Short mmCIF file of C-alpha atoms in Angstrom, two decimals:
data_model
loop_
_atom_site.label_atom_id
_atom_site.label_comp_id
_atom_site.label_asym_id
_atom_site.label_seq_id
_atom_site.Cartn_x
_atom_site.Cartn_y
_atom_site.Cartn_z
CA MET A 1 -41.32 95.66 -5.93
CA ARG A 2 -38.74 92.71 -6.69
CA ALA A 3 -40.17 91.07 -3.07
CA ALA A 4 -44.10 91.28 -3.49
CA THR A 5 -42.99 88.93 -7.35
CA LYS A 6 -40.72 87.08 -5.29
CA ALA A 7 -43.99 86.36 -2.84
CA ARG A 8 -46.18 85.78 -5.71
CA ARG A 9 -43.31 83.74 -7.57
CA TRP A 10 -43.47 81.64 -4.52
CA HIS A 11 -47.65 81.32 -3.89
CA SER A 12 -47.60 79.94 -7.88
CA ARG A 13 -45.09 78.11 -6.84
CA CYS A 14 -46.99 76.43 -3.58
CA VAL A 15 -50.38 75.96 -5.18
CA TRP A 16 -49.07 74.05 -8.35
CA LEU A 17 -46.97 71.67 -5.72
CA VAL A 18 -50.16 71.35 -3.77
CA ARG A 19 -52.10 70.57 -7.09
CA VAL A 20 -49.22 67.87 -7.91
CA LEU A 21 -49.73 66.39 -4.31
CA LEU A 22 -52.92 66.11 -4.70
CA PHE A 23 -52.97 64.32 -8.49
CA ALA A 24 -50.54 62.16 -7.34
CA GLY A 25 -52.35 61.10 -4.30
CA LEU A 26 -49.88 62.06 -2.05
CA LEU A 27 -51.27 64.48 0.11
CA PRO A 28 -53.24 61.88 2.50
CA ALA A 29 -50.75 59.76 3.05
CA ILE A 30 -48.78 62.62 4.74
CA PRO A 31 -49.41 61.31 8.27
CA VAL A 32 -51.42 63.79 10.09
CA ALA A 33 -52.18 64.04 14.18
CA PRO A 34 -55.87 63.44 15.11
CA VAL A 35 -56.64 66.54 17.48
CA CYS A 36 -60.34 67.53 17.75
CA PHE A 37 -61.18 70.39 19.68
CA ALA A 38 -64.66 69.32 20.39
CA ALA A 39 -66.28 65.77 19.57
CA PRO A 40 -66.63 64.71 16.45
CA PRO A 41 -70.42 64.48 14.43
CA GLY A 42 -71.73 61.08 16.17
CA VAL A 43 -69.72 61.32 19.27
CA ARG A 44 -72.22 63.09 22.50
CA SER A 45 -70.18 66.11 23.29
CA ILE A 46 -69.61 67.05 26.67
CA VAL A 47 -67.32 70.04 25.82
CA ASP A 48 -69.37 73.01 27.91
CA LYS A 49 -71.05 71.13 29.70
CA HIS A 50 -69.92 70.21 33.38
CA ALA A 51 -67.94 67.68 33.72
CA PRO A 52 -69.44 64.69 34.79
CA GLN A 53 -68.68 63.87 38.22
CA ILE A 54 -66.15 60.82 38.45
CA ASN A 55 -65.97 59.99 42.12
CA ARG A 56 -63.53 57.53 42.74
CA VAL A 57 -60.72 55.54 44.69
CA ASP A 58 -57.22 55.75 43.11
CA LEU A 59 -54.84 52.99 42.84
CA ASP A 60 -52.55 54.23 46.47
CA GLY A 61 -55.92 54.26 47.80
CA HIS A 62 -56.99 57.98 48.46
CA ARG A 63 -60.33 59.34 47.09
CA VAL A 64 -60.44 61.48 43.38
CA ASP A 65 -63.02 63.88 43.62
CA LEU A 66 -63.55 65.84 40.54
CA LYS A 67 -65.85 68.38 42.59
CA SER A 68 -63.48 68.59 45.08
CA LEU A 69 -60.68 69.65 42.70
CA HIS A 70 -63.31 73.25 41.29
CA GLY A 71 -61.13 76.25 41.55
CA LYS A 72 -58.39 74.17 39.73
CA VAL A 73 -58.16 73.08 35.91
CA VAL A 74 -58.62 69.49 35.92
CA LEU A 75 -56.39 67.68 33.00
CA LEU A 76 -58.53 63.97 33.29
CA ASN A 77 -56.22 61.76 30.83
CA PHE A 78 -57.92 58.22 30.35
CA TRP A 79 -55.62 55.52 28.91
CA ALA A 80 -54.50 52.19 29.37
CA THR A 81 -51.05 50.47 29.80
CA TRP A 82 -51.24 48.40 26.23
CA CYS A 83 -51.58 52.17 24.89
CA ALA A 84 -48.71 52.59 23.42
CA PRO A 85 -49.39 56.87 22.71
CA CYS A 86 -50.36 57.42 26.14
CA LEU A 87 -47.32 56.22 27.63
CA ILE A 88 -45.83 58.74 25.73
CA GLU A 89 -47.97 60.94 26.76
CA MET A 90 -48.04 60.61 30.23
CA PRO A 91 -44.26 61.52 31.80
CA ALA A 92 -44.94 64.93 30.36
CA PHE A 93 -48.47 65.27 32.37
CA SER A 94 -45.95 64.14 35.44
CA THR A 95 -43.95 67.09 34.37
CA TRP A 96 -47.13 69.48 34.38
CA GLN A 97 -48.11 68.43 37.40
CA ARG A 98 -45.20 69.53 38.99
CA GLN A 99 -44.39 72.29 36.90
CA TYR A 100 -47.90 74.21 36.70
CA ALA A 101 -49.28 72.73 40.45
CA SER A 102 -49.09 76.63 41.83
CA GLN A 103 -51.10 77.70 39.38
CA GLY A 104 -53.69 75.57 39.94
CA LEU A 105 -53.76 72.28 37.72
CA GLN A 106 -54.94 68.79 38.37
CA VAL A 107 -54.18 66.02 36.53
CA VAL A 108 -56.51 62.92 36.77
CA GLY A 109 -55.41 59.32 35.33
CA ILE A 110 -57.90 56.73 34.81
CA SER A 111 -56.92 54.03 33.59
CA MET A 112 -59.60 51.83 30.88
CA ASP A 113 -57.66 48.43 31.69
CA ASP A 114 -59.26 45.03 32.69
CA ASP A 115 -57.00 45.03 35.33
CA ALA A 116 -55.67 46.91 38.21
CA ALA A 117 -52.36 44.64 38.62
CA PRO A 118 -50.59 45.70 35.16
CA VAL A 119 -51.58 49.06 36.03
CA ARG A 120 -49.76 49.31 39.70
CA GLN A 121 -46.72 47.98 37.72
CA LEU A 122 -46.74 50.18 35.07
CA VAL A 123 -47.81 53.82 36.91
CA ALA A 124 -44.85 52.43 39.53
CA ARG A 125 -42.49 52.04 37.19
CA LEU A 126 -43.33 55.09 35.32
CA ASN A 127 -43.67 57.30 38.56
CA ALA A 128 -47.08 59.04 37.36
CA LYS A 129 -47.48 62.15 39.74
CA TYR A 130 -50.83 62.75 39.87
CA PRO A 131 -53.80 60.07 40.94
CA ILE A 132 -54.86 57.90 38.75
CA ALA A 133 -58.06 55.71 39.66
CA MET A 134 -59.95 52.94 37.85
CA GLY A 135 -61.84 53.76 34.88
CA ASP A 136 -64.68 51.77 33.71
CA ALA A 137 -67.30 51.16 30.72
CA LYS A 138 -69.61 53.57 32.50
CA LEU A 139 -67.97 55.99 33.17
CA GLY A 140 -66.78 56.30 29.36
CA GLU A 141 -70.53 56.03 28.43
CA GLN A 142 -70.45 59.74 31.03
CA TYR A 143 -67.64 60.89 28.95
CA GLY A 144 -69.86 61.08 26.15
CA GLY A 145 -68.17 57.38 24.88
CA VAL A 146 -64.05 56.22 25.01
CA MET A 147 -63.89 54.60 22.25
CA GLY A 148 -60.29 54.90 21.30
CA LEU A 149 -57.23 56.37 22.97
CA PRO A 150 -55.71 58.44 24.07
CA LEU A 151 -58.38 60.71 24.87
CA THR A 152 -58.16 63.94 26.71
CA TYR A 153 -59.71 66.66 28.27
CA LEU A 154 -59.51 69.66 30.03
CA ILE A 155 -62.04 70.99 32.16
CA ASP A 156 -61.38 75.06 33.37
CA ARG A 157 -61.89 76.02 37.22
CA ASN A 158 -65.93 76.01 37.43
CA GLY A 159 -65.78 72.58 36.18
CA VAL A 160 -66.65 73.22 32.97
CA VAL A 161 -65.26 70.81 29.78
CA ARG A 162 -63.40 73.31 28.19
CA MET A 163 -61.61 71.02 25.05
CA ARG A 164 -60.98 67.26 24.55
CA PHE A 165 -58.57 65.72 22.16
CA GLN A 166 -58.36 62.01 20.64
CA GLY A 167 -55.83 59.72 19.45
CA GLU A 168 -52.85 61.10 19.79
CA THR A 169 -52.16 64.31 19.77
CA ASP A 170 -48.90 66.82 19.82
CA LEU A 171 -48.26 68.20 23.19
CA LYS A 172 -47.79 71.15 22.65
CA THR A 173 -51.10 71.25 21.86
CA ILE A 174 -51.81 70.35 24.97
CA GLU A 175 -49.69 72.64 27.18
CA ARG A 176 -50.91 75.58 25.07
CA GLN A 177 -54.45 75.21 25.92
CA LEU A 178 -53.74 74.19 29.05
CA GLN A 179 -52.00 78.01 30.01
CA THR A 180 -54.98 79.15 28.35
CA LEU A 181 -57.10 77.76 31.51
CA LEU A 182 -54.69 78.56 33.88
CA ASN A 183 -53.73 82.30 33.25
CA HIS A 184 -57.61 83.11 32.93
CA ARG A 185 -58.45 82.91 36.64
CA MET B 1 -38.98 74.13 -24.48
CA SER B 2 -38.49 76.98 -21.19
CA ILE B 3 -36.59 76.34 -18.15
CA SER B 4 -39.89 76.42 -15.91
CA PHE B 5 -41.25 73.37 -18.24
CA ILE B 6 -38.26 71.88 -17.92
CA ARG B 7 -37.71 72.48 -13.67
CA LYS B 8 -42.01 71.37 -13.58
CA MET B 9 -41.68 67.61 -15.58
CA GLY B 10 -38.57 66.86 -13.11
CA THR B 11 -41.07 67.73 -9.95
CA VAL B 12 -43.64 65.62 -11.22
CA ALA B 13 -41.46 62.54 -12.63
CA VAL B 14 -40.04 62.53 -8.87
CA LEU B 15 -43.36 62.71 -7.45
CA ALA B 16 -45.14 60.07 -9.85
CA GLY B 17 -42.27 58.10 -8.20
CA LEU B 18 -43.20 59.16 -5.35
CA ALA B 19 -46.78 57.61 -5.72
CA ALA B 20 -45.78 54.14 -6.98
CA LEU B 21 -43.21 53.30 -4.68
CA CYS B 22 -46.18 54.46 -2.51
CA THR B 23 -48.72 52.23 -4.37
CA ARG B 24 -46.49 49.35 -3.81
CA MET B 25 -46.36 48.80 0.03
CA PRO B 26 -50.88 49.43 0.65
CA ALA B 27 -50.39 47.73 4.04
CA GLN B 28 -47.78 49.58 5.21
CA GLY B 29 -46.88 52.95 6.63
CA PRO B 30 -46.81 56.12 4.38
CA PHE B 31 -42.36 56.15 4.50
CA GLY B 32 -41.57 53.51 6.82
CA THR B 33 -41.20 49.76 6.77
CA PRO B 34 -43.48 47.91 9.24
CA ASN B 35 -42.19 45.68 11.93
CA GLU B 36 -43.92 42.45 12.82
CA SER B 37 -45.68 43.36 15.50
CA SER B 38 -47.30 46.83 13.59
CA ALA B 39 -50.89 45.58 12.29
CA PHE B 40 -49.38 47.75 8.90
CA SER B 41 -47.10 44.19 8.99
CA ILE B 42 -51.08 41.85 8.24
CA PRO B 43 -51.34 42.00 4.21
CA GLU B 44 -53.60 43.84 3.11
CA LYS B 45 -55.34 41.43 1.03
CA GLN B 46 -56.19 40.25 4.61
CA LEU B 47 -58.12 43.51 5.21
CA VAL B 48 -61.76 44.50 5.17
CA GLN B 49 -63.20 47.82 5.18
CA PRO B 50 -65.40 49.36 7.92
CA ALA B 51 -67.98 49.50 5.24
CA GLU B 52 -67.51 46.58 3.37
CA LEU B 53 -67.89 44.89 6.50
CA ASN B 54 -71.05 46.57 7.61
CA ARG B 55 -72.13 46.11 3.92
CA ILE B 56 -71.28 41.82 4.38
CA LEU B 57 -73.14 42.42 8.41
CA ALA B 58 -76.12 43.86 6.42
CA ASP B 59 -77.31 41.39 3.63
CA LYS B 60 -79.83 39.25 4.64
CA ASN B 61 -79.03 36.60 2.47
CA GLY B 62 -75.03 36.31 2.83
CA ASP B 63 -73.42 34.14 4.77
CA LYS B 64 -72.25 36.65 8.43
CA PRO B 65 -68.70 36.16 9.49
CA LEU B 66 -67.68 34.95 12.75
CA VAL B 67 -66.48 38.78 14.17
CA LEU B 68 -64.51 38.73 17.17
CA GLN B 69 -63.33 41.66 19.29
CA VAL B 70 -59.30 41.22 20.79
CA GLY B 71 -59.18 44.23 22.47
CA SER B 72 -59.81 45.38 25.71
CA ARG B 73 -63.13 44.62 27.33
CA VAL B 74 -64.14 48.14 28.79
CA LEU B 75 -64.00 49.23 25.11
CA PHE B 76 -66.43 46.69 24.28
CA GLU B 77 -68.68 46.75 27.16
CA GLN B 78 -69.14 50.52 26.00
CA ALA B 79 -69.76 49.85 22.07
CA HIS B 80 -68.85 46.71 20.20
CA ILE B 81 -70.00 45.79 16.51
CA ALA B 82 -73.84 44.30 16.89
CA GLY B 83 -72.91 40.65 16.53
CA SER B 84 -69.84 40.40 17.47
CA GLU B 85 -68.20 39.06 20.17
CA PHE B 86 -65.34 39.40 23.40
CA ALA B 87 -62.43 36.74 22.20
CA GLY B 88 -60.06 38.35 25.00
CA PRO B 89 -57.38 40.68 24.23
CA GLY B 90 -54.36 39.80 21.83
CA SER B 91 -51.53 41.72 23.03
CA GLN B 92 -52.31 39.25 26.54
CA GLN B 93 -51.29 35.41 26.77
CA ALA B 94 -54.53 35.64 28.41
CA GLY B 95 -56.51 37.37 25.51
CA LEU B 96 -55.17 34.53 23.61
CA ASP B 97 -55.77 32.01 25.47
CA GLN B 98 -59.30 32.91 25.04
CA LEU B 99 -59.83 33.80 21.66
CA LYS B 100 -58.56 29.65 21.07
CA LYS B 101 -60.45 28.17 23.47
CA ARG B 102 -63.53 30.47 21.73
CA VAL B 103 -62.68 28.67 17.82
CA ALA B 104 -61.81 25.79 18.57
CA SER B 105 -64.93 24.09 17.29
CA THR B 106 -64.64 26.61 14.61
CA PRO B 107 -64.71 25.01 10.53
CA LYS B 108 -61.23 25.74 9.80
CA ASP B 109 -63.07 27.97 6.50
CA LYS B 110 -65.37 30.11 8.72
CA ALA B 111 -65.07 32.83 7.31
CA ILE B 112 -63.39 35.31 10.36
CA VAL B 113 -63.27 39.13 10.98
CA LEU B 114 -60.62 40.14 13.98
CA TYR B 115 -60.91 44.06 14.99
CA CYS B 116 -60.25 46.07 18.29
CA GLY B 117 -59.81 50.07 17.34
CA CYS B 118 -58.25 50.47 20.88
CA CYS B 119 -55.56 53.17 19.08
CA PRO B 120 -54.58 54.16 16.00
CA TRP B 121 -54.18 51.51 13.58
CA ASN B 122 -50.29 51.29 13.66
CA ARG B 123 -50.55 51.62 17.08
CA CYS B 124 -52.86 48.43 18.10
CA PRO B 125 -51.30 45.99 20.28
CA ASN B 126 -54.45 43.46 19.59
CA VAL B 127 -55.56 42.72 16.15
CA VAL B 128 -51.24 41.53 15.04
CA PRO B 129 -51.22 38.95 18.11
CA ALA B 130 -54.74 37.39 17.49
CA PHE B 131 -54.66 37.38 13.76
CA LYS B 132 -51.22 35.74 13.73
CA LEU B 133 -52.84 32.81 16.50
CA LEU B 134 -55.80 32.16 14.23
CA GLN B 135 -53.06 32.22 10.45
CA SER B 136 -50.96 29.50 13.54
CA LEU B 137 -54.20 27.40 13.87
CA GLY B 138 -54.97 26.77 10.44
CA PHE B 139 -58.01 28.89 9.94
CA SER B 140 -57.77 30.46 6.21
CA GLN B 141 -60.47 32.53 6.09
CA ILE B 142 -58.70 35.37 8.54
CA LYS B 143 -60.44 38.91 8.08
CA VAL B 144 -58.52 42.05 10.04
CA LEU B 145 -60.90 45.14 10.38
CA TYR B 146 -59.25 48.28 9.01
CA ILE B 147 -59.84 50.75 12.09
CA ALA B 148 -57.53 53.25 10.63
CA ASN B 149 -57.95 55.85 14.05
CA ASN B 150 -60.32 54.37 16.29
CA PHE B 151 -63.36 52.32 16.96
CA GLY B 152 -65.79 55.54 17.79
CA SER B 153 -64.45 57.67 14.69
CA ASP B 154 -64.08 54.87 12.25
CA TRP B 155 -67.20 52.84 13.06
CA VAL B 156 -69.66 54.38 15.93
CA GLU B 157 -69.68 57.88 13.91
CA LYS B 158 -70.00 56.45 10.55
CA GLY B 159 -73.70 55.46 11.83
CA TYR B 160 -72.90 51.12 11.78
CA PRO B 161 -75.01 49.47 13.92
CA VAL B 162 -73.37 49.57 17.45
CA ALA B 163 -74.52 46.93 20.92
CA ARG B 164 -73.60 48.04 24.02
CA GLY B 165 -72.75 45.49 27.28
CA HIS B 166 -71.15 42.44 27.42
#
């Protein structure tokens, strides 16, 4: 009984605090990572559709063919050398590539830089453990418009796009969704 | 006067103080001090909100500013503000050279709007160098489009006019 009263009191205090924060205009000031699992309204969503084909040569001269990756879970990451949040994510993607390779993960990076030279330099420095190819406006449009970075898609073993993460995203959130797809055989 | 009432009033006073502090730093992060390279270092009076720029561009009778995209060409080709021009990425010297060349014959009192939208506002590497360059060249009517998240969500998805290609 006492516990229930205590809980009610806390609940009432929390509600009251939220009211005060709203009144003071402070709630909108709390930074929230812009995460979305589906494309927001207005953007052509490719979630739950077959991933548009990618058939390009990566920076090491190897072919990246999305069709040949059927049966694997693909983490497709659009990034650029000048995108600070992208550079935070990439070492984690390299770690995941090593950690989850045996479960069928393949990370693919697509650079949206205008030129390949700075990309080569940075990839060498970061020692990325997955293929990285250059992207372009056409590929961006096929993927619903890459109009802000980073942008990451999770593609299931059947080649269907399942998740979309736009902007700075909590890596634990991406990893959790990734593990769910990897566990689904 | 109950203790609970005094507690409530105390909390209100603290929160009001915090709110006042935030409103004194409108162009900065909510709780941080901006460094010189952060877009938060651009004074608020030099910012223009997407809705306001859209209104200005849609006004058939008003003078139109020169709108320059100072981000990546790949992003520009996918979608850009209708009527805007690609002026080179502000984070690279080649981009700044291109911007300098573009405004070489532009009157110093011409209204210019810079924008990028590659990344969340506090992460954009392009707008601050471009803004500082135009300031150093003596332009007096520079505004920077405030894009909180990215060009897609803060302009395209709002339904404001876009063009594609070069």
